[in-house]
Coordinates of C-alpha atoms in Angstrom, one line a residue:
Chain A
M1 CA 20.1 36.7 -18.9
N2 CA 22.0 38.5 -16.2
A3 CA 24.3 41.4 -16.9
K4 CA 28.1 40.8 -16.9
Y5 CA 28.5 41.5 -13.2
S6 CA 26.6 40.4 -10.1
L7 CA 27.2 40.9 -6.4
V8 CA 27.8 38.0 -4.0
N9 CA 27.8 39.5 -0.6
E10 CA 30.1 42.5 -1.0
D11 CA 32.0 41.2 -4.0
L12 CA 31.5 42.1 -7.6
V13 CA 31.8 38.8 -9.6
L14 CA 31.3 37.7 -13.1
S15 CA 27.7 36.6 -13.4
E16 CA 28.6 33.4 -15.2
K17 CA 30.6 32.4 -12.0
A18 CA 28.3 33.8 -9.3
S19 CA 27.6 30.8 -7.1
I20 CA 26.8 29.8 -3.5
L21 CA 27.7 26.6 -1.6
V22 CA 25.0 23.9 -1.6
T23 CA 24.8 24.0 2.2
D24 CA 22.9 27.4 1.9
L25 CA 19.5 27.2 3.5
A26 CA 18.0 28.5 0.2
V27 CA 19.2 25.4 -1.6
Q28 CA 18.5 23.0 1.3
R29 CA 15.1 24.4 2.5
G30 CA 14.0 27.2 0.2
Y31 CA 14.5 29.7 3.0
G32 CA 15.2 33.2 1.9
I33 CA 13.7 36.5 0.6
F34 CA 14.3 38.9 -2.2
D35 CA 13.1 42.2 -3.7
F36 CA 13.2 43.5 -7.3
F37 CA 13.3 47.1 -8.5
K38 CA 13.7 48.6 -11.9
T39 CA 15.9 51.4 -13.2
L40 CA 14.9 53.8 -16.0
H41 CA 17.5 56.0 -17.7
G42 CA 20.0 54.7 -15.1
K43 CA 17.9 55.8 -12.1
P44 CA 16.3 53.3 -9.6
V45 CA 12.5 53.6 -9.5
F46 CA 10.8 53.8 -6.0
L47 CA 14.0 52.3 -4.5
E48 CA 13.1 53.4 -1.0
D49 CA 9.8 51.6 -1.1
H50 CA 11.6 48.4 -2.3
L51 CA 14.1 48.7 0.5
D52 CA 11.4 49.2 3.1
R53 CA 9.8 46.0 1.9
F54 CA 13.1 44.2 1.7
Y55 CA 14.1 45.0 5.3
N56 CA 10.6 44.1 6.4
S57 CA 11.0 40.6 4.8
V58 CA 14.4 40.3 6.5
S59 CA 12.8 41.1 9.8
V60 CA 9.8 38.7 9.5
L61 CA 12.1 35.8 8.4
R62 CA 14.5 36.8 11.2
L63 CA 17.5 36.8 8.9
P64 CA 20.6 38.2 10.8
F65 CA 21.5 40.6 8.0
K66 CA 24.1 43.2 9.2
T67 CA 24.2 45.5 6.2
G68 CA 22.5 48.8 6.8
R69 CA 20.5 50.7 4.3
A70 CA 23.2 53.2 3.3
E71 CA 25.7 50.5 2.8
L72 CA 23.3 48.4 0.8
R73 CA 22.4 51.4 -1.4
A74 CA 26.2 51.9 -2.1
L75 CA 26.6 48.3 -3.0
L76 CA 23.7 48.5 -5.4
Q77 CA 25.2 51.6 -6.9
K78 CA 28.5 49.9 -7.3
L79 CA 26.9 47.1 -9.3
M80 CA 24.8 49.5 -11.5
D81 CA 27.9 51.6 -12.2
Q82 CA 29.8 48.5 -13.3
N83 CA 27.0 47.1 -15.6
Q84 CA 25.9 50.3 -17.2
I85 CA 22.4 49.2 -18.2
P86 CA 20.1 52.2 -18.1
D87 CA 16.8 50.3 -18.2
S88 CA 17.1 47.3 -16.0
G89 CA 15.7 45.1 -13.3
V90 CA 17.8 44.6 -10.2
R91 CA 17.1 41.7 -7.9
I92 CA 18.4 41.5 -4.3
T93 CA 18.2 38.0 -2.9
L94 CA 19.0 37.2 0.8
T95 CA 19.3 33.5 1.7
G96 CA 19.2 31.6 5.0
G97 CA 23.0 31.2 4.8
Y98 CA 25.4 28.3 5.4
S99 CA 23.5 26.4 8.0
P100 CA 25.7 24.0 10.1
D101 CA 22.7 21.6 10.7
G102 CA 20.8 22.3 7.5
F103 CA 17.9 23.8 9.4
S104 CA 19.0 26.7 11.6
V105 CA 19.2 30.1 10.1
A106 CA 22.8 31.3 9.6
S107 CA 24.5 34.5 8.4
P108 CA 22.7 35.2 5.2
N109 CA 24.2 35.4 1.7
M110 CA 23.3 38.3 -0.4
I111 CA 23.1 37.9 -4.2
V112 CA 22.4 40.9 -6.4
T113 CA 21.8 40.4 -10.1
Q114 CA 20.8 42.8 -12.9
Q115 CA 19.1 42.2 -16.2
P116 CA 18.0 44.4 -19.1
L117 CA 14.4 45.3 -18.5
V118 CA 12.0 43.3 -20.6
V119 CA 8.6 44.9 -21.3
N120 CA 6.0 43.0 -23.3
S121 CA 4.1 45.9 -25.0
E122 CA 2.0 43.5 -27.0
L123 CA 0.4 42.2 -23.8
S124 CA -0.1 45.7 -22.5
A125 CA -2.2 46.5 -25.6
S126 CA -4.3 43.3 -25.8
G127 CA -4.6 42.6 -22.0
I128 CA -4.0 39.2 -20.4
R129 CA -6.1 36.1 -19.5
L130 CA -6.0 34.6 -16.0
I131 CA -7.0 31.3 -14.5
T132 CA -7.7 31.1 -10.8
H133 CA -6.4 28.6 -8.2
D134 CA -7.4 27.9 -4.7
H135 CA -4.2 28.7 -2.9
Q136 CA -3.0 31.0 -0.1
R137 CA 0.7 31.9 0.0
Q138 CA 2.3 31.3 3.3
L139 CA 3.6 34.4 5.2
P140 CA 2.0 36.5 2.4
Q141 CA 3.5 39.8 3.7
V142 CA 7.0 38.5 2.9
K143 CA 8.5 38.4 -0.6
S144 CA 10.0 34.9 0.1
L145 CA 11.6 32.5 -2.3
D146 CA 8.5 30.3 -2.3
Y147 CA 7.2 30.1 -5.9
I148 CA 6.7 26.3 -6.0
M149 CA 2.9 26.7 -6.7
A150 CA 3.4 29.4 -9.2
I151 CA 5.9 27.5 -11.2
W152 CA 4.0 24.2 -10.9
L153 CA 0.9 25.9 -12.3
Q154 CA 2.7 27.1 -15.4
Q155 CA 1.6 24.0 -17.3
Q156 CA -2.1 24.5 -16.4
I157 CA -1.9 28.2 -17.4
A158 CA -0.5 27.3 -20.8
E159 CA -3.1 24.5 -21.3
K160 CA -5.9 27.1 -20.6
N161 CA -4.3 29.5 -23.0
A162 CA -3.8 32.0 -20.2
Q163 CA -0.8 34.1 -19.2
D164 CA -1.0 34.1 -15.4
V165 CA -2.9 32.8 -12.3
L166 CA -4.9 34.6 -9.7
Y167 CA -4.9 33.0 -6.3
C168 CA -8.4 32.8 -4.8
P169 CA -8.3 30.8 -1.5
A170 CA -11.9 29.6 -0.8
G171 CA -13.1 32.0 -3.5
I172 CA -11.6 35.1 -1.9
V173 CA -9.5 37.1 -4.4
T174 CA -5.9 37.8 -3.2
E175 CA -3.1 38.2 -5.8
C176 CA -1.2 36.8 -8.7
P177 CA 2.2 35.2 -7.8
R178 CA 4.1 38.3 -9.0
A179 CA 1.5 41.0 -9.2
N180 CA -1.4 42.7 -7.4
F181 CA -4.9 42.5 -8.6
F182 CA -7.6 45.2 -9.0
I183 CA -11.1 45.5 -10.4
V184 CA -13.2 48.5 -11.5
T185 CA -16.8 48.1 -10.5
K186 CA -19.8 49.1 -12.6
D187 CA -20.0 52.3 -10.5
D188 CA -16.4 53.1 -11.2
R189 CA -15.0 52.1 -7.8
I190 CA -11.5 50.7 -8.0
L191 CA -11.0 47.8 -5.5
T192 CA -7.9 45.9 -4.5
P193 CA -7.6 43.2 -1.8
S194 CA -6.4 44.4 1.5
E195 CA -5.3 41.2 3.3
N196 CA -3.2 38.1 2.9
I197 CA -1.2 39.6 0.0
L198 CA 2.2 41.0 -0.7
K199 CA 1.8 44.7 -0.8
G200 CA 3.4 45.8 -4.1
V201 CA 5.2 49.1 -4.7
I202 CA 3.1 49.9 -7.8
R203 CA 0.0 49.1 -5.8
K204 CA 1.1 51.6 -3.2
Q205 CA 1.5 54.3 -5.9
L206 CA -2.0 53.7 -7.2
L207 CA -3.4 53.9 -3.6
K208 CA -1.8 57.4 -3.4
M209 CA -4.1 58.6 -6.3
K210 CA -7.2 58.8 -4.1
D211 CA -7.7 62.4 -5.1
A212 CA -8.2 61.6 -8.7
F213 CA -9.7 58.1 -8.5
E214 CA -12.2 56.4 -6.1
I215 CA -9.8 53.6 -5.1
E216 CA -9.9 51.4 -1.9
E217 CA -8.4 48.4 -0.3
T218 CA -11.2 45.9 0.5
G219 CA -11.9 42.2 0.4
F220 CA -13.9 40.8 -2.5
R221 CA -14.7 37.5 -4.1
L222 CA -14.3 35.8 -7.5
E223 CA -18.0 36.6 -8.4
D224 CA -17.2 40.3 -8.0
I225 CA -14.7 40.0 -10.9
Y226 CA -17.4 38.5 -13.1
N227 CA -19.6 41.5 -12.3
A228 CA -16.8 44.0 -12.8
K229 CA -16.4 46.5 -15.6
E230 CA -12.6 46.1 -15.8
A231 CA -9.7 44.3 -14.1
F232 CA -6.0 44.8 -14.2
I233 CA -2.8 43.7 -12.4
T234 CA 0.2 45.8 -11.3
S235 CA 3.8 45.1 -10.8
T236 CA 7.3 46.6 -11.2
T237 CA 7.8 45.2 -14.7
K238 CA 4.1 45.3 -15.8
N239 CA 3.0 48.7 -14.4
V240 CA -0.8 48.5 -15.0
L241 CA -1.7 45.6 -17.2
P242 CA -5.3 45.0 -18.2
V243 CA -7.0 41.6 -17.5
V244 CA -9.6 40.8 -20.2
Q245 CA -10.6 37.3 -19.2
V246 CA -10.7 35.2 -16.0
N247 CA -11.5 31.5 -16.2
D248 CA -13.1 31.5 -19.6
K249 CA -15.3 34.5 -18.7
P250 CA -14.6 37.9 -20.3
V251 CA -14.1 40.8 -17.8
G252 CA -16.5 43.5 -18.8
Q253 CA -16.4 43.8 -22.6
G254 CA -13.4 41.5 -22.8
V255 CA -11.1 44.3 -23.9
P256 CA -8.7 46.7 -22.0
G257 CA -10.8 49.2 -20.1
K258 CA -10.8 53.0 -20.0
V259 CA -10.1 53.3 -16.3
S260 CA -7.2 50.9 -16.5
L261 CA -5.7 53.0 -19.3
Q262 CA -6.2 56.2 -17.2
L263 CA -4.4 54.6 -14.3
R264 CA -1.6 53.4 -16.5
L265 CA -1.0 57.0 -17.7
A266 CA -1.3 58.4 -14.2
L267 CA 1.3 55.8 -13.0
E268 CA 3.6 56.7 -15.9
Q269 CA 3.3 60.3 -14.9
A270 CA 4.0 59.4 -11.2
I271 CA 7.2 57.5 -12.3
H272 CA 8.3 60.4 -14.4
E273 CA 7.8 62.9 -11.5
H274 CA 9.6 60.5 -9.2
L275 CA 12.6 60.3 -11.5
E276 CA 12.8 64.1 -11.7
K277 CA 13.3 64.4 -8.0
P278 CA 16.9 65.4 -7.1
S279 CA 17.0 62.8 -4.3
V280 CA 16.8 60.0 -6.8
Q281 CA 20.3 58.8 -7.5
Y282 CA 21.9 58.4 -10.9
A283 CA 23.5 55.1 -11.6
Chain B
M1 CA 28.6 18.8 8.8
N2 CA 28.9 17.1 5.4
A3 CA 31.3 14.3 4.8
K4 CA 34.5 15.1 2.8
Y5 CA 33.0 14.5 -0.6
S6 CA 29.7 15.4 -2.2
L7 CA 28.2 14.9 -5.7
V8 CA 27.3 17.8 -7.9
N9 CA 25.5 16.2 -10.9
E10 CA 27.9 13.3 -11.8
D11 CA 31.0 14.8 -10.3
L12 CA 32.6 13.9 -6.9
V13 CA 33.7 17.2 -5.4
L14 CA 35.1 18.3 -2.1
S15 CA 32.1 19.3 0.1
E16 CA 33.7 22.5 1.1
K17 CA 33.6 23.6 -2.6
A18 CA 30.3 22.0 -3.6
S19 CA 28.4 24.9 -5.2
I20 CA 25.7 25.9 -7.7
L21 CA 25.3 29.1 -9.8
V22 CA 22.9 31.6 -8.3
T23 CA 20.7 31.4 -11.4
D24 CA 19.4 28.0 -10.2
L25 CA 15.7 27.9 -9.7
A26 CA 16.2 26.6 -6.2
V27 CA 18.0 29.8 -5.2
Q28 CA 15.7 32.1 -7.3
R29 CA 12.3 30.5 -6.6
G30 CA 12.8 27.7 -4.0
Y31 CA 11.9 25.2 -6.8
G32 CA 13.2 21.7 -6.2
I33 CA 12.8 18.4 -4.4
F34 CA 14.9 16.0 -2.3
D35 CA 14.9 12.8 -0.5
F36 CA 17.0 11.5 2.5
F37 CA 17.9 7.9 3.5
K38 CA 20.1 6.5 6.1
T39 CA 22.9 3.9 5.9
L40 CA 23.6 1.5 8.8
H41 CA 26.8 -0.6 8.8
G42 CA 27.5 0.8 5.3
K43 CA 24.2 -0.4 3.9
P44 CA 21.4 1.9 2.7
V45 CA 18.1 1.3 4.6
F46 CA 14.9 1.1 2.5
L47 CA 16.7 2.7 -0.4
E48 CA 14.1 1.5 -3.0
D49 CA 11.3 3.1 -1.0
H50 CA 13.2 6.4 -1.0
L51 CA 13.9 6.2 -4.7
D52 CA 10.2 5.5 -5.4
R53 CA 9.3 8.6 -3.5
F54 CA 12.2 10.6 -5.1
Y55 CA 11.1 9.8 -8.6
N56 CA 7.5 10.5 -7.7
S57 CA 8.6 14.0 -6.5
V58 CA 10.5 14.4 -9.8
S59 CA 7.5 13.6 -11.8
V60 CA 5.0 15.8 -9.9
L61 CA 7.3 18.8 -10.1
R62 CA 7.9 18.0 -13.8
L63 CA 11.7 18.1 -13.4
P64 CA 13.3 16.9 -16.7
F65 CA 15.7 14.6 -14.9
K66 CA 17.4 12.1 -17.2
T67 CA 19.3 9.9 -14.8
G68 CA 17.7 6.5 -14.5
R69 CA 17.4 4.5 -11.3
A70 CA 20.3 2.1 -11.9
E71 CA 22.6 5.0 -12.8
L72 CA 21.5 7.0 -9.7
R73 CA 22.1 4.0 -7.5
A74 CA 25.6 3.7 -8.9
L75 CA 26.3 7.4 -8.3
L76 CA 25.1 7.1 -4.7
Q77 CA 27.4 4.0 -4.3
K78 CA 30.3 6.0 -5.7
L79 CA 29.8 8.7 -3.1
M80 CA 29.4 6.2 -0.2
D81 CA 32.5 4.3 -1.3
Q82 CA 34.5 7.5 -1.2
N83 CA 33.3 8.8 2.1
Q84 CA 33.3 5.5 4.0
I85 CA 30.8 6.5 6.8
P86 CA 29.0 3.3 7.9
D87 CA 26.2 5.0 9.8
S88 CA 25.1 8.1 7.8
G89 CA 22.4 10.1 6.3
V90 CA 22.4 10.7 2.5
R91 CA 20.5 13.5 0.9
I92 CA 19.7 13.7 -2.8
T93 CA 18.6 17.2 -3.8
L94 CA 17.3 18.0 -7.3
T95 CA 16.8 21.6 -8.3
G96 CA 14.9 23.5 -10.9
G97 CA 18.1 24.1 -12.8
Y98 CA 19.7 27.1 -14.5
S99 CA 16.6 28.8 -15.7
P100 CA 17.2 31.3 -18.5
D101 CA 14.3 33.5 -17.5
G102 CA 14.4 32.9 -13.7
F103 CA 11.0 31.2 -13.8
S104 CA 10.9 28.3 -16.3
V105 CA 12.1 24.9 -15.2
A106 CA 15.5 23.9 -16.8
S107 CA 17.8 20.9 -16.7
P108 CA 17.9 20.1 -13.0
N109 CA 21.1 20.1 -10.9
M110 CA 21.6 17.1 -8.6
I111 CA 23.4 17.5 -5.3
V112 CA 24.1 14.5 -3.1
T113 CA 25.6 15.1 0.4
Q114 CA 26.4 12.6 3.2
Q115 CA 26.6 13.2 6.9
P116 CA 27.3 11.0 9.9
L117 CA 24.0 9.9 11.4
V118 CA 23.0 11.8 14.5
V119 CA 20.6 10.0 16.8
N120 CA 19.3 11.8 19.9
S121 CA 18.8 8.9 22.3
E122 CA 17.9 11.2 25.2
L123 CA 14.8 12.4 23.4
S124 CA 13.9 8.8 22.5
A125 CA 13.8 7.9 26.1
S126 CA 12.0 11.0 27.4
G127 CA 9.7 11.6 24.4
I128 CA 9.1 15.0 22.9
R129 CA 6.7 18.0 23.2
L130 CA 4.9 19.4 20.2
I131 CA 3.1 22.6 19.5
T132 CA 0.4 22.7 16.7
H133 CA 0.1 25.2 13.9
D134 CA -2.8 25.8 11.4
H135 CA -0.9 25.2 8.2
Q136 CA -1.2 22.9 5.2
R137 CA 1.9 22.2 3.1
Q138 CA 1.5 22.9 -0.6
L139 CA 1.8 19.9 -2.9
P140 CA 2.0 17.7 0.3
Q141 CA 2.7 14.5 -1.6
V142 CA 6.0 16.0 -2.8
K143 CA 9.2 16.2 -0.7
S144 CA 9.8 19.7 -1.9
L145 CA 12.4 22.2 -0.7
D146 CA 9.6 24.3 0.9
Y147 CA 10.4 24.5 4.7
I148 CA 9.8 28.2 5.1
M149 CA 7.0 27.7 7.7
A150 CA 8.9 25.0 9.5
I151 CA 12.0 27.1 9.9
W152 CA 10.0 30.3 10.7
L153 CA 8.2 28.4 13.5
Q154 CA 11.5 27.4 15.2
Q155 CA 11.4 30.5 17.5
Q156 CA 7.8 29.7 18.6
I157 CA 8.7 26.1 19.2
A158 CA 11.6 27.1 21.4
E159 CA 9.5 29.7 23.3
K160 CA 7.0 27.0 24.2
N161 CA 9.7 24.7 25.3
A162 CA 8.7 22.2 22.7
Q163 CA 10.8 20.2 20.1
D164 CA 8.7 20.2 17.0
V165 CA 5.4 21.4 15.4
L166 CA 2.4 19.4 14.3
Y167 CA 0.5 21.0 11.3
C168 CA -3.2 20.9 12.0
P169 CA -5.0 22.9 9.2
A170 CA -8.5 23.8 10.5
G171 CA -8.0 21.4 13.4
I172 CA -7.3 18.4 11.2
V173 CA -4.1 16.5 12.1
T174 CA -1.7 16.0 9.3
E175 CA 2.1 15.8 9.9
C176 CA 5.2 17.3 11.4
P177 CA 7.5 19.1 8.9
R178 CA 9.9 16.2 8.9
A179 CA 8.0 13.3 10.4
N180 CA 4.6 11.5 10.3
F181 CA 2.3 11.5 13.3
F182 CA 0.4 8.6 15.0
I183 CA -1.9 8.2 18.0
V184 CA -2.8 5.1 20.0
T185 CA -6.5 5.3 21.0
K186 CA -7.8 4.1 24.4
D187 CA -9.0 0.9 22.7
D188 CA -5.5 0.3 21.3
R189 CA -6.1 1.3 17.7
I190 CA -3.1 2.9 16.0
L191 CA -4.2 5.8 13.7
T192 CA -2.2 7.9 11.3
P193 CA -3.5 10.6 8.9
S194 CA -4.2 9.3 5.4
E195 CA -4.4 12.6 3.3
N196 CA -2.6 15.8 2.6
I197 CA 0.7 14.5 4.0
L198 CA 4.1 13.3 2.8
K199 CA 4.0 9.5 3.1
G200 CA 7.1 8.5 5.0
V201 CA 9.2 5.4 4.5
I202 CA 9.1 4.5 8.2
R203 CA 5.3 5.1 8.2
K204 CA 5.0 2.6 5.3
Q205 CA 7.0 0.0 7.4
L206 CA 4.6 0.4 10.3
L207 CA 1.6 0.1 8.1
K208 CA 3.0 -3.3 7.0
M209 CA 2.6 -4.6 10.6
K210 CA -1.2 -5.0 10.4
D211 CA -0.9 -8.6 11.4
A212 CA 0.7 -7.7 14.8
F213 CA -1.0 -4.3 15.4
E214 CA -4.4 -2.8 14.7
I215 CA -3.1 0.1 12.6
E216 CA -5.0 2.2 10.1
E217 CA -4.8 5.3 7.9
T218 CA -7.6 7.6 8.7
G219 CA -8.5 11.2 9.3
F220 CA -8.6 12.6 12.9
R221 CA -8.7 15.9 14.7
L222 CA -6.7 17.6 17.4
E223 CA -9.2 16.7 20.0
D224 CA -8.5 13.0 19.3
I225 CA -4.9 13.5 20.4
Y226 CA -6.1 14.9 23.7
N227 CA -8.2 11.7 24.2
A228 CA -5.5 9.4 23.0
K229 CA -3.5 7.0 25.2
E230 CA -0.2 7.6 23.3
A231 CA 1.2 9.5 20.4
F232 CA 4.5 9.2 18.5
I233 CA 6.2 10.4 15.3
T234 CA 8.2 8.5 12.7
S235 CA 11.0 9.5 10.4
T236 CA 14.2 8.1 8.9
T237 CA 16.4 9.6 11.6
K238 CA 13.9 9.3 14.5
N239 CA 12.5 5.8 13.8
V240 CA 9.5 5.8 16.4
L241 CA 9.8 8.7 18.8
P242 CA 7.2 9.1 21.6
V243 CA 5.2 12.4 21.9
V244 CA 4.4 13.1 25.5
Q245 CA 2.8 16.6 25.3
V246 CA 0.9 18.6 22.7
N247 CA 0.1 22.3 23.3
D248 CA 0.6 22.2 27.1
K249 CA -1.6 19.1 27.4
P250 CA 0.0 15.7 28.3
V251 CA -0.7 12.9 25.9
G252 CA -2.1 10.0 28.0
Q253 CA 0.0 9.8 31.1
G254 CA 2.6 12.2 29.7
V255 CA 5.3 9.6 29.4
P256 CA 6.4 7.4 26.5
G257 CA 3.8 4.6 26.0
K258 CA 3.9 0.9 25.8
V259 CA 2.6 0.5 22.3
S260 CA 5.0 3.1 21.0
L261 CA 7.8 1.1 22.5
Q262 CA 6.5 -2.1 21.0
L263 CA 6.4 -0.5 17.6
R264 CA 9.9 0.9 18.0
L265 CA 11.2 -2.6 18.7
A266 CA 9.2 -4.1 15.8
L267 CA 10.6 -1.4 13.5
E268 CA 14.2 -2.1 14.6
Q269 CA 13.6 -5.7 13.9
A270 CA 12.2 -4.9 10.4
I271 CA 15.3 -2.8 9.7
H272 CA 17.5 -5.6 10.9
E273 CA 15.7 -8.1 8.6
H274 CA 15.9 -5.7 5.7
L275 CA 19.6 -5.3 6.1
E276 CA 20.1 -9.0 6.1
K277 CA 18.6 -9.4 2.7
P278 CA 21.2 -10.3 0.1
S279 CA 19.7 -7.7 -2.3
V280 CA 20.7 -4.8 -0.1
Q281 CA 24.0 -3.4 -1.3
Y282 CA 27.1 -2.9 0.7
A283 CA 28.6 0.5 0.5

């Protein structure tokens, strides 16, 4: 559930009343983008990386968004100041706007919502099971509103007693709908797909750890998962989350692996160091 | 622009105030479906075909929509009675609803809007130019809200001085974002793709004309268009609209063809006969 206040464009409104007209291109045609960052102890985590990606999505979808970065940061701060939720998730959605003909992009509407952060520590300990599905997200470099396939697959995921789906178009491993995917090979190389994916902010943090880990962006196939020692996914809410099974086959020993745990601890350390930097704003 | 009144769920509201909360799954995740029919002289055209497809989309996306067909028909009638626009387009949108977690499907919101019908008779006379794009719509049998690719391609369509795009995944011809596609071969066979498309209501009317025309559903490729005598698209607003160019190559003689014109007249006759039936309601 959303916090008491949300932003609709530049206005702080009660979340229970935050609305947009039905002529918005998000409602009419699913056209829009978003980004999502977390705050810990009242401080946004990797905010600049999220804003980089947000403005890239704006640019690729050609949304005529006039709000500059400093102004956007100030609006986010205003919302966080109002809601006072130290550990939270903040979602910035930008829609196609009130289109006069229901098809042309108009002046976008911005919606910012905040929720208390939900972390499922049980899953972190046990690891998760994935199914795979032959699907390629359209415009994969954009964090668009398009989650039709992901939501439609929820029933199949539940039927297979899994927790999420890994998209593997023509057998090539890409990503989960809301997370990046990694394997650890038998010779301790850490691999993550390089193409046709949304490049996650946590994924970027792991790729910075090349001094401590042998980690690389490269293409691989579903069979490579079955031959891997470990697998895990990364996301803003999940950090590093072990994957113990893919399509009825255990990954490695079928339990969370040692390298995944090392990376999780290294990521937690990186987040800790990030939050200590004086440039990171307090909410 | 929408008519004075719209429906939000069962309520008639002023269109300028018709809104939904931002927690709706259409706004959050682009999850929802719609259908669109026209009225002529105050009577809905092929309404039952549109409702068949609407309820099929509801079923495939597993939207827990409780409103039965008779009740929905009565709500549509209520809106049409109020707006009094004899020649119009009516859009029924059904969203994923106010999802408590932003991902699970909830009780859908229904939005019905009505606009005066816009027919571009200049394009009907001159025919249109298409570009092609390697893209397959996800869940193609569903009239979902997903038009991200179609809207994103508008710039490219304009740059190429075309009017619309034809999706040809791996060179196989499927459909335009809002219309079905047909060719007329040199030996006067009329072909339209059979698979991985949204089956249009006007397309269905043409397929009923097998006594008068040699018309069939079958797979074909982009090269077959370049070898065709004629091509055209069909939709609720466009009826039968000739295609005179695809990707810088003229189709046939590069002018609207004879068979296309015959089919357009036959369709107009079928619509006329449909509206004369006593079972078709007056608005």
